């Protein structure tokens, strides 16, 4: 099974794209193709059973920003793909000065965004599916070290964990907690690019 932390992966992908000389937003990935390609890249003759995509749903304020709402609608729509489940957390807006009345969605200096629920959603799905023996190998697309305690529990259950992140990320802290670590370079990601129209930025 493949578990994709969308926000974590995208933030790091955008950073890597900029460092490699890219300008603006990187090309959109085909998130239904990505898990298959990653599974093949493991060279472990694995059968991809199911993919879980964890995405933040914009709150009432953020949903007024067209590209955010469009992106979320697009991502949720991927659930129409076979063996593909989308699980929503939340993107919550907070005022920088503590006064919600001061938030202006056209002025990024008036607010910041907090992601809620994704970590616990991923941890819950990883552990629940492991206890029900739904998979042998978990492929987690995220370099987040918050999942280390979960990986340790999976290890005691005899499950294998492969962590996947973007080239340039440091996965050294994950080595003693997971079975394999993989970095995706620009050539690999180029092969996973989508023909869908990019969201407005």
PDB file of C-alpha atoms in Angstrom:
ATOM      1  CA  UNK A   1       0.000   0.000   0.000  1.00  0.00           C
ATOM      2  CA  UNK A   2       1.137   3.547  -0.735  1.00  0.00           C
ATOM      3  CA  UNK A   3       0.402   6.428   1.657  1.00  0.00           C
ATOM      4  CA  UNK A   4       0.994   9.906   0.192  1.00  0.00           C
ATOM      5  CA  UNK A   5       1.331  12.946   2.441  1.00  0.00           C
ATOM      6  CA  UNK A   6       0.388  15.387  -0.319  1.00  0.00           C
ATOM      7  CA  UNK A   7       1.262  18.664   1.394  1.00  0.00           C
ATOM      8  CA  UNK A   8       4.622  17.493   2.739  1.00  0.00           C
ATOM      9  CA  UNK A   9       5.618  15.988  -0.589  1.00  0.00           C
ATOM     10  CA  UNK A  10       4.499  18.993  -2.662  1.00  0.00           C
ATOM     11  CA  UNK A  11       6.261  21.561  -0.474  1.00  0.00           C
ATOM     12  CA  UNK A  12       9.544  19.670  -0.804  1.00  0.00           C
ATOM     13  CA  UNK A  13       8.997  19.085  -4.528  1.00  0.00           C
ATOM     14  CA  UNK A  14       8.527  22.812  -5.113  1.00  0.00           C
ATOM     15  CA  UNK A  15      11.746  23.522  -3.177  1.00  0.00           C
ATOM     16  CA  UNK A  16      13.673  20.950  -5.210  1.00  0.00           C
ATOM     17  CA  UNK A  17      12.247  22.339  -8.448  1.00  0.00           C
ATOM     18  CA  UNK A  18      13.450  25.840  -7.546  1.00  0.00           C
ATOM     19  CA  UNK A  19      16.921  24.624  -6.557  1.00  0.00           C
ATOM     20  CA  UNK A  20      17.245  22.841  -9.890  1.00  0.00           C
ATOM     21  CA  UNK A  21      16.649  26.120 -11.738  1.00  0.00           C
ATOM     22  CA  UNK A  22      12.925  25.778 -12.353  1.00  0.00           C
ATOM     23  CA  UNK A  23      10.761  28.897 -12.197  1.00  0.00           C
ATOM     24  CA  UNK A  24       7.189  29.224 -10.998  1.00  0.00           C
ATOM     25  CA  UNK A  25       5.306  26.082 -10.019  1.00  0.00           C
ATOM     26  CA  UNK A  26       6.606  22.668 -11.132  1.00  0.00           C
ATOM     27  CA  UNK A  27       4.488  20.679 -13.597  1.00  0.00           C
ATOM     28  CA  UNK A  28       1.582  18.862 -11.977  1.00  0.00           C
ATOM     29  CA  UNK A  29       2.134  15.191 -11.250  1.00  0.00           C
ATOM     30  CA  UNK A  30      -0.262  12.435 -12.182  1.00  0.00           C
ATOM     31  CA  UNK A  31      -0.921  11.219  -8.649  1.00  0.00           C
ATOM     32  CA  UNK A  32      -2.556   8.038  -9.927  1.00  0.00           C
ATOM     33  CA  UNK A  33       0.594   7.166 -11.877  1.00  0.00           C
ATOM     34  CA  UNK A  34       3.074   8.136  -9.138  1.00  0.00           C
ATOM     35  CA  UNK A  35       2.334   5.194  -6.758  1.00  0.00           C
ATOM     36  CA  UNK A  36       2.734   2.651  -9.566  1.00  0.00           C
ATOM     37  CA  UNK A  37       6.059   4.143 -10.632  1.00  0.00           C
ATOM     38  CA  UNK A  38       7.318   4.278  -7.040  1.00  0.00           C
ATOM     39  CA  UNK A  39       6.312   0.655  -6.472  1.00  0.00           C
ATOM     40  CA  UNK A  40       8.264  -0.350  -9.595  1.00  0.00           C
ATOM     41  CA  UNK A  41      11.276   1.693  -8.448  1.00  0.00           C
ATOM     42  CA  UNK A  42      11.583  -0.361  -5.254  1.00  0.00           C
ATOM     43  CA  UNK A  43      12.770  -3.341  -7.362  1.00  0.00           C
ATOM     44  CA  UNK A  44      11.082  -5.625  -4.831  1.00  0.00           C
ATOM     45  CA  UNK A  45       8.456  -7.247  -7.062  1.00  0.00           C
ATOM     46  CA  UNK A  46       5.671  -5.681  -5.006  1.00  0.00           C
ATOM     47  CA  UNK A  47       2.004  -5.708  -5.929  1.00  0.00           C
ATOM     48  CA  UNK A  48       0.328  -2.324  -5.438  1.00  0.00           C
ATOM     49  CA  UNK A  49      -2.933  -3.040  -3.634  1.00  0.00           C
ATOM     50  CA  UNK A  50      -4.219   0.448  -2.832  1.00  0.00           C
ATOM     51  CA  UNK A  51      -3.171   4.093  -2.569  1.00  0.00           C
ATOM     52  CA  UNK A  52      -4.204   6.553   0.137  1.00  0.00           C
ATOM     53  CA  UNK A  53      -3.797  10.261  -0.618  1.00  0.00           C
ATOM     54  CA  UNK A  54      -3.939  12.610   2.369  1.00  0.00           C
ATOM     55  CA  UNK A  55      -4.899  16.176   1.464  1.00  0.00           C
ATOM     56  CA  UNK A  56      -5.851  19.301   3.432  1.00  0.00           C
ATOM     57  CA  UNK A  57      -9.330  20.714   2.853  1.00  0.00           C
ATOM     58  CA  UNK A  58      -9.358  24.542   2.872  1.00  0.00           C
ATOM     59  CA  UNK A  59     -11.503  26.067   5.615  1.00  0.00           C
ATOM     60  CA  UNK A  60     -14.340  28.521   4.886  1.00  0.00           C
ATOM     61  CA  UNK A  61     -11.951  31.454   4.535  1.00  0.00           C
ATOM     62  CA  UNK A  62      -9.358  29.691   2.376  1.00  0.00           C
ATOM     63  CA  UNK A  63     -12.029  28.170   0.139  1.00  0.00           C
ATOM     64  CA  UNK A  64     -12.699  31.710  -1.109  1.00  0.00           C
ATOM     65  CA  UNK A  65      -9.285  31.551  -2.803  1.00  0.00           C
ATOM     66  CA  UNK A  66     -10.182  30.055  -6.166  1.00  0.00           C
ATOM     67  CA  UNK A  67      -7.009  28.096  -6.869  1.00  0.00           C
ATOM     68  CA  UNK A  68      -7.077  26.483  -3.414  1.00  0.00           C
ATOM     69  CA  UNK A  69     -10.661  25.333  -3.793  1.00  0.00           C
ATOM     70  CA  UNK A  70     -10.000  24.156  -7.354  1.00  0.00           C
ATOM     71  CA  UNK A  71      -6.956  22.182  -6.243  1.00  0.00           C
ATOM     72  CA  UNK A  72      -8.854  20.512  -3.421  1.00  0.00           C
ATOM     73  CA  UNK A  73     -11.786  19.648  -5.700  1.00  0.00           C
ATOM     74  CA  UNK A  74      -9.377  18.152  -8.234  1.00  0.00           C
ATOM     75  CA  UNK A  75      -7.580  16.067  -5.601  1.00  0.00           C
ATOM     76  CA  UNK A  76     -10.809  14.765  -4.085  1.00  0.00           C
ATOM     77  CA  UNK A  77     -11.948  13.874  -7.593  1.00  0.00           C
ATOM     78  CA  UNK A  78      -9.052  11.421  -7.861  1.00  0.00           C
ATOM     79  CA  UNK A  79     -11.065   9.139  -5.605  1.00  0.00           C
ATOM     80  CA  UNK A  80     -12.895   8.054  -8.754  1.00  0.00           C
ATOM     81  CA  UNK A  81      -9.710   6.169  -9.644  1.00  0.00           C
ATOM     82  CA  UNK A  82      -9.725   2.442  -8.909  1.00  0.00           C
ATOM     83  CA  UNK A  83      -8.011   1.389  -5.677  1.00  0.00           C
ATOM     84  CA  UNK A  84      -7.406   5.018  -4.722  1.00  0.00           C
ATOM     85  CA  UNK A  85      -8.769   6.665  -1.561  1.00  0.00           C
ATOM     86  CA  UNK A  86      -8.553  10.355  -0.623  1.00  0.00           C
ATOM     87  CA  UNK A  87      -8.596  11.250   3.075  1.00  0.00           C
ATOM     88  CA  UNK A  88      -9.035  14.904   4.032  1.00  0.00           C
ATOM     89  CA  UNK A  89      -7.425  16.821   6.828  1.00  0.00           C
ATOM     90  CA  UNK A  90      -7.792  20.584   7.124  1.00  0.00           C
ATOM     91  CA  UNK A  91      -6.057  23.797   6.167  1.00  0.00           C
ATOM     92  CA  UNK A  92      -6.997  26.403   8.746  1.00  0.00           C
ATOM     93  CA  UNK A  93      -6.285  30.111   8.443  1.00  0.00           C
ATOM     94  CA  UNK A  94      -4.983  32.058  11.458  1.00  0.00           C
ATOM     95  CA  UNK A  95      -4.513  35.833  11.753  1.00  0.00           C
ATOM     96  CA  UNK A  96      -0.929  37.008  12.182  1.00  0.00           C
ATOM     97  CA  UNK A  97      -1.934  39.648  14.720  1.00  0.00           C
ATOM     98  CA  UNK A  98      -4.501  37.549  16.594  1.00  0.00           C
ATOM     99  CA  UNK A  99      -7.497  39.445  15.208  1.00  0.00           C
ATOM    100  CA  UNK A 100      -9.625  37.394  12.806  1.00  0.00           C
ATOM    101  CA  UNK A 101     -11.259  40.597  11.529  1.00  0.00           C
ATOM    102  CA  UNK A 102      -7.889  41.651  10.121  1.00  0.00           C
ATOM    103  CA  UNK A 103      -7.652  38.695   7.732  1.00  0.00           C
ATOM    104  CA  UNK A 104      -7.599  39.743   4.100  1.00  0.00           C
ATOM    105  CA  UNK A 105      -7.374  36.750   1.749  1.00  0.00           C
ATOM    106  CA  UNK A 106      -5.798  39.025  -0.878  1.00  0.00           C
ATOM    107  CA  UNK A 107      -2.988  39.978   1.521  1.00  0.00           C
ATOM    108  CA  UNK A 108      -0.730  37.088   2.627  1.00  0.00           C
ATOM    109  CA  UNK A 109       0.802  39.320   5.305  1.00  0.00           C
ATOM    110  CA  UNK A 110      -2.440  39.224   7.321  1.00  0.00           C
ATOM    111  CA  UNK A 111      -2.635  35.470   7.900  1.00  0.00           C
ATOM    112  CA  UNK A 112      -0.813  32.162   8.047  1.00  0.00           C
ATOM    113  CA  UNK A 113      -2.063  28.639   7.389  1.00  0.00           C
ATOM    114  CA  UNK A 114      -1.973  25.652   9.722  1.00  0.00           C
ATOM    115  CA  UNK A 115      -2.407  22.081   8.536  1.00  0.00           C
ATOM    116  CA  UNK A 116      -4.539  19.949  10.847  1.00  0.00           C
ATOM    117  CA  UNK A 117      -5.296  16.249  10.911  1.00  0.00           C
ATOM    118  CA  UNK A 118      -2.940  14.876   8.259  1.00  0.00           C
ATOM    119  CA  UNK A 119      -0.364  13.347  10.610  1.00  0.00           C
ATOM    120  CA  UNK A 120      -2.976  11.615  12.738  1.00  0.00           C
ATOM    121  CA  UNK A 121      -4.882  10.450   9.646  1.00  0.00           C
ATOM    122  CA  UNK A 122      -1.764   8.862   8.162  1.00  0.00           C
ATOM    123  CA  UNK A 123      -0.741   7.299  11.476  1.00  0.00           C
ATOM    124  CA  UNK A 124      -4.231   5.886  11.980  1.00  0.00           C
ATOM    125  CA  UNK A 125      -4.400   4.369   8.506  1.00  0.00           C
ATOM    126  CA  UNK A 126      -0.890   2.902   8.702  1.00  0.00           C
ATOM    127  CA  UNK A 127      -1.557   1.255  12.056  1.00  0.00           C
ATOM    128  CA  UNK A 128      -5.134   0.137  11.405  1.00  0.00           C
ATOM    129  CA  UNK A 129      -4.244  -1.492   8.107  1.00  0.00           C
ATOM    130  CA  UNK A 130      -1.194  -3.144   9.703  1.00  0.00           C
ATOM    131  CA  UNK A 131      -3.196  -4.594  12.610  1.00  0.00           C
ATOM    132  CA  UNK A 132      -5.707  -5.969  10.105  1.00  0.00           C
ATOM    133  CA  UNK A 133      -2.813  -7.418   8.099  1.00  0.00           C
ATOM    134  CA  UNK A 134      -3.940  -5.533   4.999  1.00  0.00           C
ATOM    135  CA  UNK A 135      -0.393  -5.056   3.702  1.00  0.00           C
ATOM    136  CA  UNK A 136       3.121  -6.430   4.047  1.00  0.00           C
ATOM    137  CA  UNK A 137       4.960  -3.312   2.894  1.00  0.00           C
ATOM    138  CA  UNK A 138       3.947   0.308   3.515  1.00  0.00           C
ATOM    139  CA  UNK A 139       5.352   2.894   1.122  1.00  0.00           C
ATOM    140  CA  UNK A 140       5.097   6.308   2.759  1.00  0.00           C
ATOM    141  CA  UNK A 141       5.603   9.291   0.460  1.00  0.00           C
ATOM    142  CA  UNK A 142       6.807  11.820   3.013  1.00  0.00           C
ATOM    143  CA  UNK A 143      10.106  12.724   4.636  1.00  0.00           C
ATOM    144  CA  UNK A 144       8.344  13.785   7.840  1.00  0.00           C
ATOM    145  CA  UNK A 145      10.080  12.466  10.967  1.00  0.00           C
ATOM    146  CA  UNK A 146       6.869  12.807  13.009  1.00  0.00           C
ATOM    147  CA  UNK A 147       5.976   9.283  11.913  1.00  0.00           C
ATOM    148  CA  UNK A 148       9.009   7.649  13.567  1.00  0.00           C
ATOM    149  CA  UNK A 149       7.009   6.186  16.513  1.00  0.00           C
ATOM    150  CA  UNK A 150       4.527   4.714  14.041  1.00  0.00           C
ATOM    151  CA  UNK A 151       7.343   3.147  12.019  1.00  0.00           C
ATOM    152  CA  UNK A 152       8.722   1.575  15.196  1.00  0.00           C
ATOM    153  CA  UNK A 153       5.330  -0.013  15.945  1.00  0.00           C
ATOM    154  CA  UNK A 154       5.080  -1.305  12.380  1.00  0.00           C
ATOM    155  CA  UNK A 155       8.529  -2.839  12.775  1.00  0.00           C
ATOM    156  CA  UNK A 156       7.405  -4.738  15.875  1.00  0.00           C
ATOM    157  CA  UNK A 157       4.434  -6.037  13.857  1.00  0.00           C
ATOM    158  CA  UNK A 158       6.781  -7.391  11.219  1.00  0.00           C
ATOM    159  CA  UNK A 159       5.777  -4.889   8.564  1.00  0.00           C
ATOM    160  CA  UNK A 160       8.301  -3.340   6.179  1.00  0.00           C
ATOM    161  CA  UNK A 161       8.337   0.419   5.644  1.00  0.00           C
ATOM    162  CA  UNK A 162       9.779   2.229   2.638  1.00  0.00           C
ATOM    163  CA  UNK A 163      10.025   6.017   2.885  1.00  0.00           C
ATOM    164  CA  UNK A 164      10.016   8.062  -0.313  1.00  0.00           C
ATOM    165  CA  UNK A 165      10.938  11.737  -0.590  1.00  0.00           C
ATOM    166  CA  UNK A 166      12.252  14.302  -3.035  1.00  0.00           C
ATOM    167  CA  UNK A 167      15.893  14.468  -4.064  1.00  0.00           C
ATOM    168  CA  UNK A 168      17.823  16.705  -1.709  1.00  0.00           C
ATOM    169  CA  UNK A 169      15.888  15.758   1.412  1.00  0.00           C
ATOM    170  CA  UNK A 170      17.879  14.286   4.291  1.00  0.00           C
ATOM    171  CA  UNK A 171      16.448  10.910   5.302  1.00  0.00           C
ATOM    172  CA  UNK A 172      19.297   9.917   7.655  1.00  0.00           C
ATOM    173  CA  UNK A 173      17.050  10.112  10.756  1.00  0.00           C
ATOM    174  CA  UNK A 174      14.709   7.567   9.160  1.00  0.00           C
ATOM    175  CA  UNK A 175      17.337   4.909   8.417  1.00  0.00           C
ATOM    176  CA  UNK A 176      17.144   3.093  11.753  1.00  0.00           C
ATOM    177  CA  UNK A 177      13.320   3.248  11.810  1.00  0.00           C
ATOM    178  CA  UNK A 178      12.501   2.138   8.261  1.00  0.00           C
ATOM    179  CA  UNK A 179      13.631  -0.638   5.935  1.00  0.00           C
ATOM    180  CA  UNK A 180      14.405   1.376   2.824  1.00  0.00           C
ATOM    181  CA  UNK A 181      14.655   5.035   1.860  1.00  0.00           C
ATOM    182  CA  UNK A 182      14.245   6.339  -1.686  1.00  0.00           C
ATOM    183  CA  UNK A 183      14.745   9.795  -3.175  1.00  0.00           C
ATOM    184  CA  UNK A 184      12.946  10.788  -6.366  1.00  0.00           C
ATOM    185  CA  UNK A 185      15.020  12.823  -8.787  1.00  0.00           C
ATOM    186  CA  UNK A 186      13.787  15.167 -11.505  1.00  0.00           C
ATOM    187  CA  UNK A 187      14.001  12.483 -14.217  1.00  0.00           C
ATOM    188  CA  UNK A 188      11.748  10.156 -12.233  1.00  0.00           C
ATOM    189  CA  UNK A 189       9.228  12.926 -11.547  1.00  0.00           C
ATOM    190  CA  UNK A 190       9.270  14.027 -15.182  1.00  0.00           C
ATOM    191  CA  UNK A 191       8.049  10.552 -16.100  1.00  0.00           C
ATOM    192  CA  UNK A 192       5.136  11.051 -13.665  1.00  0.00           C
ATOM    193  CA  UNK A 193       4.050  14.438 -14.953  1.00  0.00           C
ATOM    194  CA  UNK A 194       0.436  14.862 -15.853  1.00  0.00           C
ATOM    195  CA  UNK A 195      -1.274  16.248 -18.921  1.00  0.00           C
ATOM    196  CA  UNK A 196      -3.861  18.004 -16.708  1.00  0.00           C
ATOM    197  CA  UNK A 197      -4.059  21.765 -16.829  1.00  0.00           C
ATOM    198  CA  UNK A 198      -2.096  23.365 -14.001  1.00  0.00           C
ATOM    199  CA  UNK A 199      -3.937  25.252 -11.272  1.00  0.00           C
ATOM    200  CA  UNK A 200      -3.737  29.013 -11.286  1.00  0.00           C
ATOM    201  CA  UNK A 201      -1.120  30.338  -8.875  1.00  0.00           C
TER     202      UNK A 201
END
